[in-house]
XYZ file of C-alpha atoms in Angstrom:
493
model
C -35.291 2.808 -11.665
C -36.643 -0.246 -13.542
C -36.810 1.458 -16.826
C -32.867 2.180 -15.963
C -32.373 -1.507 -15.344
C -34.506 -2.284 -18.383
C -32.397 -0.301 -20.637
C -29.084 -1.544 -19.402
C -30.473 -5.039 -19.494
C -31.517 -3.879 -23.288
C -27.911 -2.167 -23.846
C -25.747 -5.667 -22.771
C -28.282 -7.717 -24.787
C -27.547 -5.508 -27.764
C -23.469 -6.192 -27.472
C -24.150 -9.794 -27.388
C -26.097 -9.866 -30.230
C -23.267 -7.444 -32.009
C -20.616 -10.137 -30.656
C -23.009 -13.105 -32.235
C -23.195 -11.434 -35.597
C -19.440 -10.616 -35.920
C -18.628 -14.356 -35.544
C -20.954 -15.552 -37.854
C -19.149 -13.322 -40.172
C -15.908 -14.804 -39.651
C -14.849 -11.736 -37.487
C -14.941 -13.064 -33.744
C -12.355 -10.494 -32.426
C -11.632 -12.707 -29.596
C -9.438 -14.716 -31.822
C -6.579 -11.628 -32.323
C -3.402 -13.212 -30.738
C -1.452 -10.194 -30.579
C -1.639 -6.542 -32.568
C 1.909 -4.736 -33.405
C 2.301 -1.639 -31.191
C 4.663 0.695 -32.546
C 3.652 3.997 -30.214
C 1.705 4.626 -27.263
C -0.508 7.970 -26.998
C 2.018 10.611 -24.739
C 4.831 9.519 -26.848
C 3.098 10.895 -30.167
C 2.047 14.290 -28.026
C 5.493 14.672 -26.347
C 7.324 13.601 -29.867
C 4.457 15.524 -32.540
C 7.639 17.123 -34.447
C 9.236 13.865 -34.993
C 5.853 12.317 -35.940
C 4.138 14.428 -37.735
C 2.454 12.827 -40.626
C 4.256 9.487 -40.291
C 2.606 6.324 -40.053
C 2.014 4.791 -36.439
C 0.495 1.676 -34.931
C -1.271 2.487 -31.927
C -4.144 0.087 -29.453
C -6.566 0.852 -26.870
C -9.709 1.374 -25.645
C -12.367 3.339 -27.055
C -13.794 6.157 -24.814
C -15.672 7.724 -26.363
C -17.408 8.400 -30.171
C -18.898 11.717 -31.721
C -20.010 12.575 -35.525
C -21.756 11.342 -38.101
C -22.227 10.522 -41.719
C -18.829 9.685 -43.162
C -16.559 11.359 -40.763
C -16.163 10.466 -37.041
C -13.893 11.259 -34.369
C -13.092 8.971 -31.446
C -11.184 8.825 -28.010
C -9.116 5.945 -27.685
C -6.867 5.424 -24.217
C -4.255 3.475 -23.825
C -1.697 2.533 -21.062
C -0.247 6.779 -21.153
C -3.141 8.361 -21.899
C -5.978 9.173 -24.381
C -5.245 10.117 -27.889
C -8.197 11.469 -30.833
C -8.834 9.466 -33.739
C -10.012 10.933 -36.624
C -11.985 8.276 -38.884
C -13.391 8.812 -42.653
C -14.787 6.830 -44.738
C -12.724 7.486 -47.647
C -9.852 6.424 -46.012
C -10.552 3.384 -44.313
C -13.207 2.346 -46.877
C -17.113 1.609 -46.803
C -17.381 -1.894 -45.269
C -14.282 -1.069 -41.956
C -16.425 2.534 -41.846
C -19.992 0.741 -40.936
C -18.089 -2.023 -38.854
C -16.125 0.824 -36.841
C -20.173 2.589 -36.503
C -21.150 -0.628 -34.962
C -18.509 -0.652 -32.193
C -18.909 0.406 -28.574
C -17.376 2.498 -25.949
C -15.112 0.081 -24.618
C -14.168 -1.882 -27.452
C -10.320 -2.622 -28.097
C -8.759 -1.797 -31.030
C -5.630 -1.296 -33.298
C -5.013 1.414 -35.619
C -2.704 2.127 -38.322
C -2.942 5.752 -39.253
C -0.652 9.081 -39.701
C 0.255 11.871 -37.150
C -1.218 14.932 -37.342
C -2.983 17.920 -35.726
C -6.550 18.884 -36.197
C -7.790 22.913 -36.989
C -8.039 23.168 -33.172
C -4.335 22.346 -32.576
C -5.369 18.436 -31.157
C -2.254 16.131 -31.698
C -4.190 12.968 -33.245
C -4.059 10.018 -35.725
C -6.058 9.778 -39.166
C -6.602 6.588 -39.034
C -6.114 3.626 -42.221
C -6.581 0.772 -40.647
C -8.742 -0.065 -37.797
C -9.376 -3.691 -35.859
C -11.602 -4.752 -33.385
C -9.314 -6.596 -31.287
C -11.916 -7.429 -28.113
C -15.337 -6.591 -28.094
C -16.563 -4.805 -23.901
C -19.837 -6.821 -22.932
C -19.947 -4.746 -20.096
C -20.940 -1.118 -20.467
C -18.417 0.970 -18.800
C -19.862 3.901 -16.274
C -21.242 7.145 -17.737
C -18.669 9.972 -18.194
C -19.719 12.289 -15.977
C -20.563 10.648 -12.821
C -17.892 7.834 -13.784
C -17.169 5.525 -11.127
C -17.634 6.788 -7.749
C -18.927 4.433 -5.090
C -15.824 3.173 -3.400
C -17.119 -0.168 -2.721
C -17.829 -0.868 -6.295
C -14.493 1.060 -7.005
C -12.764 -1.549 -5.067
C -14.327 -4.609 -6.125
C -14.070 -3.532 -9.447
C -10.717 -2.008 -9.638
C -10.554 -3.261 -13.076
C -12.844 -0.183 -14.241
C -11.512 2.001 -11.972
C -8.605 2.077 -13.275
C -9.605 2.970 -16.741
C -12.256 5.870 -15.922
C -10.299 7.174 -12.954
C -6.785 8.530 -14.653
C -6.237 9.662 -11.214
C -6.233 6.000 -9.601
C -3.588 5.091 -11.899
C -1.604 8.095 -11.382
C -1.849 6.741 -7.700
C -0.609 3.231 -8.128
C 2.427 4.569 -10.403
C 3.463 6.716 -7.979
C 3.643 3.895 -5.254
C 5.716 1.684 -7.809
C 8.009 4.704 -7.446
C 8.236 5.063 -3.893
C 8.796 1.163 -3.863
C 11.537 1.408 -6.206
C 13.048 4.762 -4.060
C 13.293 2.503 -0.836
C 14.787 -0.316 -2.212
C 17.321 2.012 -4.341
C 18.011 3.709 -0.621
C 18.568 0.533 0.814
C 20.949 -1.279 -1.827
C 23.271 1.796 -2.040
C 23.752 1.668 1.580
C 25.176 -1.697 1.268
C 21.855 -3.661 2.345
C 20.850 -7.201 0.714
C 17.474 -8.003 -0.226
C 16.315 -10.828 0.994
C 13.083 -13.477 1.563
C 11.882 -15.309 4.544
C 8.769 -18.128 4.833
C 5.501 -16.747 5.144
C 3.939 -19.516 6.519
C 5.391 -20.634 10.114
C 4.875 -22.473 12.683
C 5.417 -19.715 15.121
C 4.367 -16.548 14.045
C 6.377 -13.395 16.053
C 8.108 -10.746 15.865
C 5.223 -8.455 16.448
C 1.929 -8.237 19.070
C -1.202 -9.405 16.255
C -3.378 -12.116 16.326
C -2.469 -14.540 12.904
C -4.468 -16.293 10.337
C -4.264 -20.039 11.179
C -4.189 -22.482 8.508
C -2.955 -26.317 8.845
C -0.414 -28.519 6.044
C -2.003 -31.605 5.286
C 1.265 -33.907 4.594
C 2.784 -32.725 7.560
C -0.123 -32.818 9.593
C 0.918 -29.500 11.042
C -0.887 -26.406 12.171
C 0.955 -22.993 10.548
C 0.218 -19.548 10.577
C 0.516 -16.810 8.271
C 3.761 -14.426 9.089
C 2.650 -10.920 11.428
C 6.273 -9.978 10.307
C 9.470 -11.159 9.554
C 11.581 -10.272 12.153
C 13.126 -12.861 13.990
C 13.969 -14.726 10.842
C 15.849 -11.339 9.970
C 17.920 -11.680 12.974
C 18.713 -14.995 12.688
C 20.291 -13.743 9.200
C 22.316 -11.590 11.184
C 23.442 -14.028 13.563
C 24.859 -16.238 10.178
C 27.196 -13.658 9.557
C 25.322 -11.170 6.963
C 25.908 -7.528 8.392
C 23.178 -5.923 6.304
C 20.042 -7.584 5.197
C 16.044 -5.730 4.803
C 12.980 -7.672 3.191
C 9.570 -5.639 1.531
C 6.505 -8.105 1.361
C 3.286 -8.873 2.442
C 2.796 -9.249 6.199
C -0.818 -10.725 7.499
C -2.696 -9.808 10.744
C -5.773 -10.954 11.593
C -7.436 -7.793 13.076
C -9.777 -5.430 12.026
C -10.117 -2.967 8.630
C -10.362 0.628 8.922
C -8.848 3.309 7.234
C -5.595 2.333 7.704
C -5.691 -1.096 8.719
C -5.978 -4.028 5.931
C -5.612 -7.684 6.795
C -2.763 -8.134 3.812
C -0.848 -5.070 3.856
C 3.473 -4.329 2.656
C 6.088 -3.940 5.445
C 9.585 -3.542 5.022
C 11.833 -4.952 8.032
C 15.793 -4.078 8.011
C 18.387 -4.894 10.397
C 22.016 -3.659 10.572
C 24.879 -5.659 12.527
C 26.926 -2.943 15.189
C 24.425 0.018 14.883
C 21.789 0.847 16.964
C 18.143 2.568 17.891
C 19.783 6.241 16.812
C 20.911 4.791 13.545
C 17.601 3.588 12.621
C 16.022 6.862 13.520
C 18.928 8.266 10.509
C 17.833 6.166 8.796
C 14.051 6.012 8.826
C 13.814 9.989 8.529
C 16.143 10.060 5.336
C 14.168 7.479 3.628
C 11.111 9.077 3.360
C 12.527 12.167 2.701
C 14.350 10.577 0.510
C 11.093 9.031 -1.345
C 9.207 12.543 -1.046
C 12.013 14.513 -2.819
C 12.341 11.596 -5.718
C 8.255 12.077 -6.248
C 7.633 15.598 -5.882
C 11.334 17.870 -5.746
C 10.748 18.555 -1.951
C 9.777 17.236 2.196
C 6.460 19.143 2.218
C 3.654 17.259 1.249
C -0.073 17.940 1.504
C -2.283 15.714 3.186
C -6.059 15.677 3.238
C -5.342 19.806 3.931
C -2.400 19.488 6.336
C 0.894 20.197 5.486
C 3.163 17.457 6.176
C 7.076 18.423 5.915
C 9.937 15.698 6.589
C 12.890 17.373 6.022
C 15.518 16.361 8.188
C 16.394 15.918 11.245
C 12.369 15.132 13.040
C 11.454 15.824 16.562
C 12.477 13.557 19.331
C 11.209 13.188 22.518
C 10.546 9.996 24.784
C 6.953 8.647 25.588
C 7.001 9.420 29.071
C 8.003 13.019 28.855
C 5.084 13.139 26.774
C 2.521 11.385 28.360
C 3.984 13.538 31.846
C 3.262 16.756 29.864
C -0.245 15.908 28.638
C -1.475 14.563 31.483
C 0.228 15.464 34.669
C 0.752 12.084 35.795
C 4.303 10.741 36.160
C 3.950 6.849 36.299
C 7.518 6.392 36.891
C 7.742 8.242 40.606
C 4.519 6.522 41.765
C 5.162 3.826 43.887
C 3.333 0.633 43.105
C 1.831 -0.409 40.423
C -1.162 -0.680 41.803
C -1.422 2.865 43.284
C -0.920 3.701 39.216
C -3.432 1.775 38.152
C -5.644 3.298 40.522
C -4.773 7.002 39.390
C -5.009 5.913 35.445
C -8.756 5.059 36.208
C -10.284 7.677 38.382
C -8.150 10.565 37.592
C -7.259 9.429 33.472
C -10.503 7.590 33.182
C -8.744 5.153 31.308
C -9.926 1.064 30.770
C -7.351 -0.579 33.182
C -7.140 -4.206 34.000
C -5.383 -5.947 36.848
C -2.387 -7.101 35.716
C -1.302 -3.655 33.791
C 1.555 -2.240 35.406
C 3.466 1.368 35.436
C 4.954 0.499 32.223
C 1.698 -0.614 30.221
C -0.352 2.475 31.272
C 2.395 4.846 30.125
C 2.005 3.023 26.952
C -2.158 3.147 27.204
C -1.797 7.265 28.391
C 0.299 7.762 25.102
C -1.685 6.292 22.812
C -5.041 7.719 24.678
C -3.842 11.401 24.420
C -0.826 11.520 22.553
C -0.795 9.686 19.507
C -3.054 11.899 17.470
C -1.345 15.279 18.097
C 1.756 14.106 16.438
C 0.859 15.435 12.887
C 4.321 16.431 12.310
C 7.120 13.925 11.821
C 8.072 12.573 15.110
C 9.723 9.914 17.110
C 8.944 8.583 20.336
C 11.446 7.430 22.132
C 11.917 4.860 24.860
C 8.908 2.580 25.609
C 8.640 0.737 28.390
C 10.101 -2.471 28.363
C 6.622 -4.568 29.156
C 5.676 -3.424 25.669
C 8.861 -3.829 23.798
C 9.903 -7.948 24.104
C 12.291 -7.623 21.742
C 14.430 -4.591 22.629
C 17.004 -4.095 24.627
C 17.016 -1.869 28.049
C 18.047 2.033 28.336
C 20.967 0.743 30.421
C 20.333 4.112 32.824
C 16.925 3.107 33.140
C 15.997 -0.858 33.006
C 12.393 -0.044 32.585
C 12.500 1.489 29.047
C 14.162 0.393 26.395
C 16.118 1.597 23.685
C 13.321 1.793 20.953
C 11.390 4.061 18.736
C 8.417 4.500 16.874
C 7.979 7.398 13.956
C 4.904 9.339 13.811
C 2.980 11.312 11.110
C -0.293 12.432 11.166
C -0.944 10.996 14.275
C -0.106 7.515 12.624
C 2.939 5.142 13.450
C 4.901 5.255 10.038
C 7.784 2.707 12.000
C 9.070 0.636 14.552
C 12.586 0.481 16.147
C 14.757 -0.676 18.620
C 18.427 -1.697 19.552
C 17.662 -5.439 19.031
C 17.817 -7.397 22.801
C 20.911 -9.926 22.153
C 21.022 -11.179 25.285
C 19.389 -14.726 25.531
C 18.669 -15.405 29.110
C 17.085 -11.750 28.969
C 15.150 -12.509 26.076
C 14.035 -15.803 27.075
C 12.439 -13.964 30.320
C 10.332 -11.709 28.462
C 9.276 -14.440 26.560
C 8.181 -16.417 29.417
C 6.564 -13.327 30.704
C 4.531 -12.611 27.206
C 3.349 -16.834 27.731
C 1.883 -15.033 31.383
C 0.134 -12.485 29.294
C -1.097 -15.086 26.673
C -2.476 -17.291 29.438
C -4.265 -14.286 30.845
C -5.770 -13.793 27.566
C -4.187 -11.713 25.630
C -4.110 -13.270 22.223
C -1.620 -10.287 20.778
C 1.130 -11.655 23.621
C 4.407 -12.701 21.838
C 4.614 -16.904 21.820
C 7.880 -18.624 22.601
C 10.378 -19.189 20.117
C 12.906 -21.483 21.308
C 15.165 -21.590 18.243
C 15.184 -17.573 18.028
C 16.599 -18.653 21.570
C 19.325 -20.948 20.709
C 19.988 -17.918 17.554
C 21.038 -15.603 20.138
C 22.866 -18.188 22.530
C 25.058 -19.002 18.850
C 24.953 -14.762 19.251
C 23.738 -12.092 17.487
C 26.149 -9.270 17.608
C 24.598 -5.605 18.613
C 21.978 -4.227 16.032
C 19.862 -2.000 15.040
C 16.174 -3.135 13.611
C 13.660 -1.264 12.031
C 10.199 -1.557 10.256
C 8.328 1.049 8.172
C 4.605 0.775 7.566
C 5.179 1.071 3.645
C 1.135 0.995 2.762
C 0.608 4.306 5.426
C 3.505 5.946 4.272
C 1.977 5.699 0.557
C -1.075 6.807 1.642
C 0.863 10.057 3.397
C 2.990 10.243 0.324
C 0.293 10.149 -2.578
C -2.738 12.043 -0.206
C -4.762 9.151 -0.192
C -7.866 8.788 2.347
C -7.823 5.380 2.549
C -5.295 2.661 2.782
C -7.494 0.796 0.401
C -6.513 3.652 -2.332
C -3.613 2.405 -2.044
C -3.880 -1.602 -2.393
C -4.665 -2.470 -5.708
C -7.150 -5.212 -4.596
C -8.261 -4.575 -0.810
C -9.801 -7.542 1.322
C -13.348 -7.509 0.940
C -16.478 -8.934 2.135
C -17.782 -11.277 -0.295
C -21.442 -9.711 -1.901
C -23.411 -11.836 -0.928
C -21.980 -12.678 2.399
């Protein structure tokens, strides 16, 4: 291990001194402004007929360097792709031939050169010119093992984007699902729009937020959890159709799935409701899963996935009744329910849950993870739904949904609660809860109240998890796969 470590050491010395001897012979390739780019390496492949023995101008990386004497050949990658250069001595000349020897895997570089194939039928440029355009004084990792320890994957994304063609294939493909939504959305008729991130009251969802304070106003403020009552109040000012897609921030923990910073898309629709949304929410991702791949079925970590349309409905309770026997709804009191959820369930109950928060705890206990299919779940009680409005044939669920995939929640719906005195109740009710402790418990929001007393008209609301539904999408592990730059723990924290 310390002979490793010595050699390394050895190896970055060496492309110092190689950087120190260039500029002392008036070549410091840090100086190169910009280098004319005429082609870019799939474009030659895809286009060889076109190209063939004409004169391009391509720049990348170097990958990798084989030969010797007067002829070499070379690897160089760029933004598409690798492409083989073929260097000689007679063409680009004695002194560029012993400079080019010098150079490292890494390096940057232009080249001038001429399309053409090589005996073993490899599309690649004999190259004229060639310039050093930045010299690497890292040494990028070895081309076998490449770069595989995910924490240095993430910290370093940097290189793991250019030995791991795979993680960029990744990250393309969730500009393309991004691009799908909002393409969905605005030919439906629904504006893009942008709300503040930092607030004084941050709601619209149950998460604890990152606190920060604004010096000239001498204010507290908190990072957004999501953007929904903002979103309403749009409504309520008249515009019938609005969504937003940007970063939301919770301050909770990191697991697979979970990231502090992570992309939600919120969208609300004046005089439709909870079953719209659900139309809605399973014909987008479809939607995004037939513009990536030509069809619903997708593989995921070995399970087949398929979201054609229509998805399975069926209400929480009916559910929970059906796993576990117990129907909260016909029992009594609460407290009698509370009583069965811990001896017979065995589940963690506290005092002041009632028949409507341990359906909620059963469901996401025992049901949760069997939904592997596309799924929604229909009608949650109304102690864990502030913001909806009532199943007006039963006032203790609401009107709300929540999409589920591989035992993940993909989305969140409801027919929005317009009714202010009702609203203002739950509130009150959620300030019980945060008293109690529960720092998730929705705060007031008297403006959102005085919104609805101006009056929001009836409306449907929904939010999509977009980083999960990547992850589902592009059969990534991790949500960090996903997010270019994950949160991280400092080193040497």
């Amino acid at each position: 291990m310390i002979n490793e470590e010595n050699n390394l050491n050895e190896m970055l010395i060496l492309r110092r001194q190689k950087l120190k001897e260039l500029r002392e012979q008036g070549k410091d390739p840090f100086v190169n402004e910009k280098y004319n780019v005429t082609h870019k390496s799939q474009d030659i492949k895809d286009n060889y007929d076109e190209l063939e023995e004409k004169e391009v101008s391509i720049a990348g990386r170097i990958m990798s360097k084989r030969g010797q004497g007067k002829v070499s050949f070379s690897d160089m990658q760029d933004s598409q792709g690798r492409i083989q250069l073929f260097v000689k001595m007679d063409n680009i000349g004695t002194e560029s031939y012993d400079l080019f020897k010098t150079y490292d895997i890494g390096d940057i570089v232009g080249v001038v050169g001429t399309v053409f194939k090589t005996k073993t039928g490899e599309v690649s440029v004999r190259v004229k010119e060639i310039t050093l355009l930045t010299k690497s004084l890292q040494i990028l990792p070895e081309k076998f093992h490449g770069l595989k320890d995910p924490d240095l994957r993430y910290r370093q994304r940097y290189v793991d984007l250019i030995v791991n063609p795979e993680v960029k294939e990744t990250f393309i493909k969730r500009n393309k699902i991004i691009k799908s939504i909002r393409s969905f959305l605005d030919d439906r008729g629904y504006l893009e729009v942008e709300t503040p991130i930092l607030t004084t009251i941050a709601g619209g969802a149950a998460a604890k937020p990152f606190l920060t304070h604004h010096n000239t106003l001498d204010i507290d403020m908190q990072l957004r959890i999501a953007n929904e009552l903002y979103l309403k109040r749009l409504i309520v000012g008249g515009f019938d159709k609005v969504y937003e897609m940007g970063k939301m921030f919770r301050n909770e923990g990191i697991s697979i799935k979970h990231n502090p910073e992570f992309t939600n898309i919120e969208l609300y629709s004046a005089y439709e409701d909870y079953e719209d949304m659900m139309d809605i929410t399973e014909n987008i991702i479809a939607y995004c899963a037939e513009e990536l791949y030509g069809t619903t079925l997708i593989n995921y970590q070995g399970k087949e996935i398929d979201f054609k349309v229509p998805w399975k409905r069926v209400s929480m309770h009916d559910l929970v009744k059906e796993k576990t026997n117990v129907d909260f709804y016909s029992i009594e009191s609460d407290e009698e329910a509370r009583k069965i959820a811990k001896e017979q369930l065995k589940l963690e109950v506290t005092n002041n849950m009632t028949r409507g928060h341990l359906v909620n705890l059963a469901f996401e206990e025992f049901c949760e993870s069997d939904l592997v299919q596309p799924t929604f779940v229909l009608h949650h009680p109304v102690e864990v739904s502030p913001l909806a409005k009532r199943n007006p044939d039963n006032p203790m669920i609401t009107n709300r949904f929540e999409a589920f995939a591989n035992g993940w929640e993909l989305a969140n719906a409801f027919s929005e609660l317009n009714d202010p005195i009702d609203q203002k109740g739950r509130f009150e009710e959620q300030l019980k809860q945060r008293e109690a402790g529960d720092e998730e418990a929705h705060p007031m929001d008297e403006d959102f109240i005085n919104a609805l007393e101006v009056g929001l008209p009836p409306t449907g609301g929904l939010g999509i998890g977009v980083d999960r539904m990547i992850m589902i999408l592009t059969n990534s592990a991790s949500i960090r796969d996903i997010i270019l730059f994950p949160t991280m723990k400092p080193i040497n924290k």
